[in-house]
Amino acid sequence: MLCAISGEAPQVPVASRKSGNVFEKRLIEAYIGQNGKDPVTDEELSTDDLVELQTAKIVRPRPPTLTSIPSLLSVFQNEWDALALETFALRQQLTQTRQELSTALYQNDAAIRVVARLSRERDEAREALSRVSAHGISRINGDPMQVDTRGLSSSLIAKVEATQEKLSRTRRKRPIPDGWVSSDALNTFAPVDKSESLSAAATSFALDTQSDSVLIGGRDNTVGVYSVREKTIVQEMNAGPGMVTNVMWVGNRAVASTTTGNVKIFENGLEVASLSGHAGEVTAIALHPSGDILASTGVDKSYIFYDLTSNKMATQVFTDAELTTAAFHPDGHLFAAGGIDAQIKVYDVKNATNAANFESTGPIRAISFSENGTWLASAAKDSTSVSIWDLRKAAVVNALDIASPISALCWDYTGQFLAIAGPSGLTVQHYSKSTKGWSEPLKNAVPSVAVKWGSGGNAIFCLDAEGSITTLASR
């Protein structure tokens, strides 16, 4: 019994009621679905006319090609040939992939070489340009520096000279103000107040001793004004875009620098100026003693002076390393900037001449000029000691080891006390003119990222990484 369509023994045989022919069920149903007729007699036929036949299961016979040894060998030979062809194709693909990978690696190596050559040419061009001052005159010391051709205006230079003359004339004879904190009083200092967290991931704060207002900024775009008397945030200002890196009071105006290279100036809570010029994060800001010049340093290896009378950039000077800190000499004629190259570069404010370079032990973390006009304190990143530089000798005259990392430095107004803040606590070092020696009147385990002296030195304010301000004073 064979299927009338396939000529083979059906697995599920069915017979037509009309013609009596036997078919494979799946084949005849498919044929009826397409044509609706009997494939043999061409009569009208439906699936209802099919009768399923009951038969024993039939084992299909082997194909003729697999019934003899020669045919089996032929099949094996065909399979082997197919496997060999597939292996050959895979080897061709592997070879092609290796060639493509080799080409890609060669192109990548060539690109790296081109970038290295361009970087070297850029550095050579900057070095050549650094040997020329703003007016095309060769500098005496030849230190790498690129100066904005605008330079300081004559009015700002006059202010710098007048400020220097006025302050330097009286500095040596300036007495210690009445009521200023003494070393004995510092021995009694302890935390007397701690605020709640005022800013997430706080980085900087500034104290207005006249109004007891604290300006605080952190790793967000908000600058807050905290009232020490009311113990609350009384005002908030948006310094975005970017996160706040530093804050400062300039009279009654608030200044904030950001990671986007901007310096924002606020007055009565409103933004009155946005100064830009840095290609990247502003790392530090400093105010000239005249109050009319603001300085900023950045990761773009430059420092900028701004004219605060017009809220415009006055000049920009490029150095040979990323700058991290900034400070003006108390007389206003020198500007110091610390860099990641472990150097403190000191410049003449009027003409940007590199007056001196001080070599430290690592990237500069903090610098602070003493009010005595002759000392500069500095601390390197991860260092546990403070270097005291004598500007006249251009050398370290003392190293103060506090046995813990340092985050910030701050001299008091009299130049006899140096506050040193770090994650392990606060230390105050005292220099006595009479004994010409150093002592440590205060050591307290208040973790700090920044520190400021209060009015008369009778309080010390510390900012921790959580944004809380701790006040230390005599109980």
Coordinates of C-alpha atoms in Angstrom, one line a residue:
M1 CA 0.0 0.0 0.0
L2 CA 1.6 3.1 -1.3
C3 CA 0.6 6.8 -1.3
A4 CA -0.8 7.8 -4.7
I5 CA 1.1 11.2 -4.4
S6 CA 4.5 10.3 -3.0
G7 CA 4.8 6.7 -4.1
E8 CA 6.0 5.7 -0.6
A9 CA 4.5 3.8 2.2
P10 CA 2.3 6.3 4.2
Q11 CA 2.8 6.8 7.9
V12 CA -0.8 7.8 8.4
P13 CA -2.8 6.3 5.4
V14 CA -6.2 7.6 4.4
A15 CA -8.5 6.5 1.5
S16 CA -10.8 8.5 -0.7
R17 CA -14.5 7.6 -0.5
K18 CA -14.9 8.6 -4.2
S19 CA -11.9 7.1 -5.9
G20 CA -10.6 4.6 -3.4
N21 CA -7.1 5.8 -3.7
V22 CA -4.7 5.7 -0.7
F23 CA -2.8 8.8 0.3
E24 CA -0.5 10.1 3.1
K25 CA -2.8 12.1 5.3
R26 CA -0.7 15.2 5.5
L27 CA 0.0 15.3 1.8
I28 CA -3.7 14.9 0.7
E29 CA -4.9 17.4 3.2
A30 CA -2.4 20.0 2.0
Y31 CA -3.4 19.2 -1.6
I32 CA -7.1 19.5 -0.9
G33 CA -6.5 22.8 1.0
Q34 CA -4.9 24.2 -2.2
N35 CA -7.0 22.6 -4.9
G36 CA -10.1 21.1 -3.4
K37 CA -9.9 18.1 -5.9
D38 CA -8.7 14.5 -6.0
P39 CA -5.1 14.5 -7.4
V40 CA -5.7 11.3 -9.3
T41 CA -9.3 11.6 -10.7
D42 CA -9.6 15.4 -10.5
E43 CA -13.0 15.0 -8.9
E44 CA -14.2 17.4 -6.2
L45 CA -12.9 16.2 -2.9
S46 CA -12.9 17.4 0.7
T47 CA -11.4 16.2 3.9
D48 CA -14.8 14.8 5.0
D49 CA -14.4 12.3 2.1
L50 CA -11.2 10.8 3.6
V51 CA -11.3 7.7 5.6
E52 CA -8.3 6.9 7.9
L53 CA -7.0 3.3 7.5
Q54 CA -5.8 1.3 10.5
T55 CA -2.5 -0.4 9.7
A56 CA 0.6 -1.6 11.5
K57 CA 3.5 0.8 11.9
I58 CA 5.8 0.6 9.0
V59 CA 9.6 1.1 9.3
R60 CA 10.9 3.1 6.4
P61 CA 13.4 1.3 4.3
R62 CA 16.9 2.7 4.2
P63 CA 17.7 4.8 1.2
P64 CA 19.4 3.0 -1.6
T65 CA 22.5 5.0 -1.1
L66 CA 23.1 3.6 2.5
T67 CA 22.5 -0.1 1.7
S68 CA 26.1 -0.9 0.7
I69 CA 29.7 -0.3 1.8
P70 CA 30.6 1.7 -1.4
S71 CA 27.6 4.0 -0.9
L72 CA 28.5 4.5 2.8
L73 CA 32.0 5.4 1.9
S74 CA 30.7 7.8 -0.7
V75 CA 28.5 9.5 1.9
F76 CA 31.5 9.7 4.4
Q77 CA 33.6 11.2 1.6
N78 CA 31.0 13.9 0.9
E79 CA 30.7 14.7 4.6
W80 CA 34.6 14.9 4.9
D81 CA 34.7 17.2 1.9
A82 CA 32.1 19.5 3.3
L83 CA 33.9 19.6 6.7
A84 CA 37.2 20.4 4.9
L85 CA 35.6 23.2 3.0
E86 CA 34.0 24.6 6.1
T87 CA 37.4 24.5 7.9
F88 CA 39.0 26.3 5.0
A89 CA 36.4 29.0 5.1
L90 CA 36.9 29.5 8.9
R91 CA 40.6 29.8 8.4
Q92 CA 40.1 32.4 5.7
Q93 CA 37.9 34.4 8.1
L94 CA 40.4 34.1 10.9
T95 CA 43.2 35.3 8.6
Q96 CA 41.1 38.3 7.5
T97 CA 40.2 39.1 11.1
R98 CA 43.9 39.0 12.1
Q99 CA 44.7 41.4 9.2
E100 CA 41.9 43.8 10.2
L101 CA 43.1 43.7 13.8
S102 CA 46.7 44.3 12.8
T103 CA 45.6 47.3 10.7
A104 CA 43.6 48.7 13.5
L105 CA 46.5 48.4 16.0
Y106 CA 48.8 50.0 13.5
Q107 CA 46.4 52.9 13.0
N108 CA 46.1 53.3 16.8
D109 CA 49.8 53.3 17.2
A110 CA 50.2 55.9 14.4
A111 CA 47.5 58.1 16.0
I112 CA 49.3 58.0 19.4
R113 CA 52.6 59.0 17.7
V114 CA 50.8 61.9 16.0
V115 CA 49.3 63.1 19.2
A116 CA 52.6 62.8 21.0
R117 CA 54.3 64.8 18.2
L118 CA 51.6 67.5 18.3
S119 CA 51.8 67.7 22.1
R120 CA 55.6 68.1 21.9
E121 CA 55.2 70.8 19.2
R122 CA 52.6 72.6 21.3
D123 CA 54.8 72.5 24.4
E124 CA 57.8 73.8 22.3
A125 CA 55.6 76.6 20.9
R126 CA 54.4 77.6 24.4
E127 CA 58.0 77.5 25.7
A128 CA 59.1 79.7 22.8
L129 CA 56.2 82.1 23.4
S130 CA 56.9 82.1 27.2
R131 CA 60.3 83.8 26.5
V132 CA 58.5 86.8 25.2
S133 CA 56.7 89.2 27.6
A134 CA 53.5 91.1 26.8
H135 CA 55.5 93.8 25.0
G136 CA 57.8 91.5 23.1
I137 CA 60.8 92.0 25.4
S138 CA 62.7 88.9 26.5
R139 CA 62.3 88.2 30.2
I140 CA 65.5 88.1 32.3
N141 CA 64.9 84.7 34.0
G142 CA 63.3 83.0 31.1
D143 CA 60.7 81.1 33.1
P144 CA 57.9 79.6 31.0
M145 CA 55.0 82.0 31.0
Q146 CA 52.5 83.4 28.5
V147 CA 51.1 86.8 29.3
D148 CA 47.9 88.3 28.0
T149 CA 48.9 91.3 26.0
R150 CA 46.4 93.5 27.7
G151 CA 48.2 93.6 31.0
L152 CA 47.0 95.6 34.0
S153 CA 45.6 99.0 33.2
S154 CA 47.5 102.1 34.4
S155 CA 44.8 102.8 37.0
L156 CA 45.1 99.3 38.5
I157 CA 48.9 99.6 38.5
A158 CA 48.6 102.9 40.4
K159 CA 46.3 101.2 43.0
V160 CA 48.9 98.4 43.4
E161 CA 51.7 100.9 44.0
A162 CA 49.6 103.1 46.3
T163 CA 48.5 100.1 48.3
Q164 CA 52.1 98.7 48.6
E165 CA 53.4 102.1 49.7
K166 CA 50.7 102.6 52.3
L167 CA 50.8 99.2 53.9
S168 CA 54.6 98.5 53.8
R169 CA 55.4 101.8 55.5
T170 CA 53.4 101.0 58.6
R171 CA 53.7 97.2 58.7
R172 CA 56.8 96.9 60.8
K173 CA 55.7 99.4 63.4
R174 CA 52.1 98.1 63.6
P175 CA 51.3 97.2 67.2
I176 CA 49.2 94.3 68.3
P177 CA 45.6 95.5 68.7
D178 CA 44.2 95.8 72.2
G179 CA 42.2 92.8 73.2
W180 CA 43.9 90.5 70.7
V181 CA 44.0 86.8 71.7
S182 CA 47.1 85.7 73.6
S183 CA 48.9 82.4 73.7
D184 CA 47.6 81.7 77.2
A185 CA 44.0 82.4 76.0
L186 CA 44.4 80.0 73.2
N187 CA 45.3 77.3 75.7
T188 CA 41.7 77.5 76.9
F189 CA 40.0 77.3 73.5
A190 CA 37.5 74.5 73.0
P191 CA 34.4 73.9 70.8
V192 CA 31.6 76.1 72.0
D193 CA 29.2 75.7 69.1
K194 CA 28.6 73.5 66.1
S195 CA 26.1 74.1 63.3
E196 CA 24.0 71.6 61.5
S197 CA 25.2 70.5 58.0
L198 CA 25.0 73.6 55.9
S199 CA 26.3 72.3 52.5
A200 CA 26.8 68.9 51.0
A201 CA 30.5 68.0 50.6
A202 CA 31.6 71.5 51.7
T203 CA 34.9 72.8 50.2
S204 CA 35.2 76.4 51.3
F205 CA 33.9 79.2 53.5
A206 CA 34.5 82.8 54.2
L207 CA 33.9 84.8 57.4
D208 CA 32.7 88.4 57.6
T209 CA 33.8 89.4 61.1
Q210 CA 31.8 92.6 61.1
S211 CA 28.4 91.0 60.5
D212 CA 29.3 87.5 61.8
S213 CA 28.1 86.1 58.4
V214 CA 29.6 83.0 57.0
L215 CA 29.7 82.4 53.2
I216 CA 29.8 78.6 52.5
G217 CA 30.0 76.6 49.3
G218 CA 30.2 72.9 48.5
R219 CA 30.2 70.4 45.7
D220 CA 26.9 71.6 44.4
N221 CA 25.9 74.9 42.7
T222 CA 24.6 76.6 45.8
V223 CA 26.3 79.3 47.9
G224 CA 24.7 79.9 51.3
V225 CA 25.0 82.8 53.8
Y226 CA 25.0 81.5 57.4
S227 CA 24.3 83.8 60.3
V228 CA 26.4 83.0 63.4
R229 CA 24.1 84.9 65.7
E230 CA 20.8 83.3 64.3
K231 CA 22.5 79.9 63.7
T232 CA 20.6 79.5 60.4
I233 CA 21.0 79.9 56.6
V234 CA 19.6 83.4 55.9
Q235 CA 20.2 83.4 52.1
E236 CA 21.1 81.1 49.2
M237 CA 22.4 81.9 45.8
N238 CA 22.7 79.7 42.7
A239 CA 26.3 79.7 41.3
G240 CA 25.6 77.2 38.5
P241 CA 26.3 75.7 36.2
G242 CA 29.0 73.6 37.8
M243 CA 29.9 72.9 41.4
V244 CA 31.3 75.6 43.8
T245 CA 35.0 75.3 44.5
N246 CA 35.8 78.5 46.5
V247 CA 33.9 81.4 48.1
M248 CA 35.0 84.8 49.4
W249 CA 33.6 88.0 50.8
V250 CA 34.5 91.3 48.9
G251 CA 32.9 93.9 51.1
N252 CA 29.2 93.1 51.1
R253 CA 29.5 91.2 47.8
A254 CA 29.8 87.4 47.7
V255 CA 32.2 85.8 45.2
A256 CA 32.1 82.1 44.2
S257 CA 34.2 80.1 41.7
T258 CA 33.0 77.0 40.0
T259 CA 34.2 73.9 38.2
T260 CA 33.1 75.3 34.8
G261 CA 35.7 78.1 34.9
N262 CA 33.4 80.9 36.0
V263 CA 33.7 83.4 38.9
K264 CA 30.3 84.6 40.0
I265 CA 29.7 87.9 42.0
F266 CA 26.5 88.4 44.0
E267 CA 25.1 91.4 45.7
N268 CA 22.1 91.3 48.0
G269 CA 21.5 87.8 46.8
L270 CA 21.5 88.6 43.1
E271 CA 24.1 87.8 40.5
V272 CA 25.7 91.0 39.3
A273 CA 28.5 89.5 37.2
S274 CA 29.8 86.3 35.8
L275 CA 33.5 86.4 34.9
S276 CA 34.9 83.7 32.7
G277 CA 38.3 83.0 31.2
H278 CA 39.5 79.6 32.5
A279 CA 39.3 76.6 30.4
G280 CA 38.3 74.3 33.2
E281 CA 37.9 74.3 36.9
V282 CA 38.8 77.4 39.0
T283 CA 40.9 76.0 41.8
A284 CA 41.5 79.0 44.0
I285 CA 40.6 82.7 44.4
A286 CA 42.3 85.5 46.3
L287 CA 41.6 89.2 47.0
H288 CA 44.2 92.0 46.6
P289 CA 44.6 94.2 49.7
S290 CA 43.2 97.2 47.7
G291 CA 39.9 95.3 47.4
D292 CA 39.8 96.2 43.7
I293 CA 41.6 93.2 42.2
L294 CA 40.5 89.6 42.4
A295 CA 42.7 86.7 41.3
S296 CA 41.8 83.2 40.3
T297 CA 43.9 80.1 39.4
G298 CA 42.8 77.1 37.3
V299 CA 43.6 73.7 36.0
D300 CA 44.4 75.3 32.6
K301 CA 47.8 76.4 34.1
S302 CA 46.8 80.1 34.2
Y303 CA 46.0 82.8 36.7
I304 CA 43.6 85.7 36.0
F305 CA 43.3 89.2 37.5
Y306 CA 39.9 90.7 37.5
D307 CA 39.1 94.5 37.9
L308 CA 36.3 94.5 40.4
T309 CA 35.5 98.2 39.7
S310 CA 34.3 97.2 36.2
N311 CA 33.8 93.4 36.8
K312 CA 36.0 92.6 33.8
M313 CA 39.1 90.5 33.2
A314 CA 42.3 92.6 33.5
T315 CA 44.9 90.1 32.5
Q316 CA 45.6 86.4 32.2
V317 CA 49.0 84.7 32.7
F318 CA 49.8 81.1 31.6
T319 CA 52.4 79.1 33.5
D320 CA 53.9 75.7 32.9
A321 CA 51.8 73.7 35.4
E322 CA 48.3 73.3 36.8
L323 CA 47.7 75.7 39.6
T324 CA 46.0 74.7 42.9
T325 CA 46.3 77.6 45.3
A326 CA 46.5 81.4 45.3
A327 CA 47.4 84.2 47.7
F328 CA 48.4 87.9 47.6
H329 CA 51.2 89.3 49.7
P330 CA 49.8 91.5 52.5
D331 CA 51.4 94.6 50.8
G332 CA 49.8 93.7 47.4
H333 CA 52.9 93.8 45.2
L334 CA 53.4 90.0 45.0
F335 CA 51.1 87.2 44.0
A336 CA 51.8 83.5 44.8
A337 CA 50.3 80.4 43.2
G338 CA 51.0 76.8 44.1
G339 CA 51.0 74.1 41.5
I340 CA 50.8 70.3 41.1
D341 CA 54.5 70.5 40.0
A342 CA 55.4 71.0 43.7
Q343 CA 56.4 74.7 43.0
I344 CA 55.2 77.9 44.6
K345 CA 55.5 80.6 41.9
V346 CA 55.8 84.2 43.1
Y347 CA 54.9 86.9 40.5
D348 CA 55.1 90.7 40.4
V349 CA 51.5 91.8 40.3
K350 CA 52.2 94.8 38.0
N351 CA 54.0 93.1 35.2
A352 CA 53.7 89.3 35.8
T353 CA 57.4 88.9 36.2
N354 CA 58.3 85.6 37.9
A355 CA 60.0 86.9 41.0
A356 CA 60.8 83.6 42.7
N357 CA 60.0 79.8 42.7
F358 CA 59.9 77.8 45.9
E359 CA 60.3 74.0 45.5
S360 CA 58.2 71.9 47.8
T361 CA 57.9 68.1 48.4
G362 CA 54.7 67.5 46.5
P363 CA 51.7 69.2 44.9
I364 CA 50.9 72.3 46.8
R365 CA 47.8 72.0 49.0
A366 CA 47.7 75.4 50.8
I367 CA 49.7 78.6 51.1
S368 CA 49.3 81.7 53.3
F369 CA 51.3 84.9 53.6
S370 CA 52.1 86.1 57.1
E371 CA 51.1 89.6 58.0
N372 CA 54.7 90.3 59.0
G373 CA 55.4 90.6 55.2
T374 CA 58.4 88.3 55.2
W375 CA 57.1 84.8 55.7
L376 CA 55.0 82.4 53.5
A377 CA 53.6 79.2 54.9
S378 CA 52.9 76.3 52.6
A379 CA 51.8 72.7 52.9
A380 CA 52.1 69.9 50.3
K381 CA 49.5 67.3 49.5
D382 CA 49.5 64.4 52.0
S383 CA 52.3 66.2 53.9
T384 CA 52.2 66.4 57.7
S385 CA 54.5 69.4 58.0
V386 CA 54.2 73.2 57.2
S387 CA 57.1 74.9 55.6
I388 CA 57.8 78.5 56.6
W389 CA 59.6 80.4 53.8
D390 CA 61.5 83.6 54.3
L391 CA 60.8 85.7 51.2
R392 CA 64.1 87.6 51.7
K393 CA 66.2 84.5 51.7
A394 CA 64.0 82.4 49.3
A395 CA 64.6 79.5 51.7
V396 CA 62.8 77.5 54.4
V397 CA 63.5 78.9 57.8
N398 CA 61.4 76.4 59.7
A399 CA 59.3 73.2 59.3
L400 CA 56.4 72.7 61.7
D401 CA 55.5 69.0 61.9
I402 CA 52.0 68.4 63.2
A403 CA 51.9 64.6 62.6
S404 CA 48.7 64.6 60.5
P405 CA 47.7 65.6 57.0
I406 CA 47.0 69.3 56.3
S407 CA 44.0 70.8 54.5
A408 CA 44.3 74.6 55.1
L409 CA 46.5 77.3 56.6
C410 CA 45.5 80.7 58.0
W411 CA 47.7 83.4 59.7
D412 CA 46.1 85.7 62.1
Y413 CA 46.2 89.5 61.7
T414 CA 49.2 89.9 64.0
G415 CA 51.4 87.3 62.2
Q416 CA 52.2 85.5 65.4
F417 CA 49.6 82.7 65.2
L418 CA 49.3 80.2 62.4
A419 CA 46.1 78.0 62.3
I420 CA 46.6 74.6 60.6
A421 CA 43.5 72.6 59.7
G422 CA 43.3 69.0 58.6
P423 CA 41.0 65.9 58.7
S424 CA 42.6 64.9 62.1
G425 CA 42.0 68.2 63.8
L426 CA 43.1 71.8 64.3
T427 CA 46.5 73.0 65.5
V428 CA 47.6 76.6 66.2
Q429 CA 51.4 77.4 66.1
H430 CA 52.7 80.5 67.9
Y431 CA 55.9 82.4 67.0
S432 CA 57.3 84.5 69.8
K433 CA 59.5 87.4 68.7
S434 CA 61.1 87.6 72.1
T435 CA 62.3 84.0 72.2
K436 CA 62.4 83.6 68.4
G437 CA 60.9 80.2 68.9
W438 CA 57.7 78.3 68.1
S439 CA 55.2 76.7 70.5
E440 CA 51.8 74.9 70.1
P441 CA 49.2 76.6 72.4
L442 CA 46.2 74.8 70.8
K443 CA 45.6 71.3 69.5
N444 CA 42.0 70.1 69.1
A445 CA 40.5 67.0 67.3
V446 CA 38.1 69.0 65.2
P447 CA 38.2 67.7 61.7
S448 CA 38.5 70.6 59.2
V449 CA 38.8 71.3 55.5
A450 CA 39.1 75.1 56.1
V451 CA 39.8 77.4 59.0
K452 CA 39.3 81.2 59.7
W453 CA 40.1 83.5 62.6
G454 CA 37.3 85.4 64.2
S455 CA 37.2 89.0 65.4
G456 CA 40.2 89.9 67.5
G457 CA 41.4 86.3 67.2
N458 CA 39.1 85.5 70.1
A459 CA 37.4 82.7 68.1
I460 CA 38.4 80.2 65.5
F461 CA 35.9 78.8 62.9
C462 CA 36.4 75.4 61.3
L463 CA 34.5 73.9 58.4
D464 CA 34.3 70.1 58.1
A465 CA 33.7 68.0 55.1
E466 CA 30.0 67.5 56.0
G467 CA 29.4 71.2 55.9
S468 CA 29.2 71.9 59.6
I469 CA 30.9 74.9 61.2
T470 CA 32.5 74.5 64.6
T471 CA 33.4 77.5 66.7
L472 CA 36.3 77.3 69.1
A473 CA 36.7 79.9 71.8
S474 CA 37.4 80.3 75.5
R475 CA 34.6 78.9 77.6

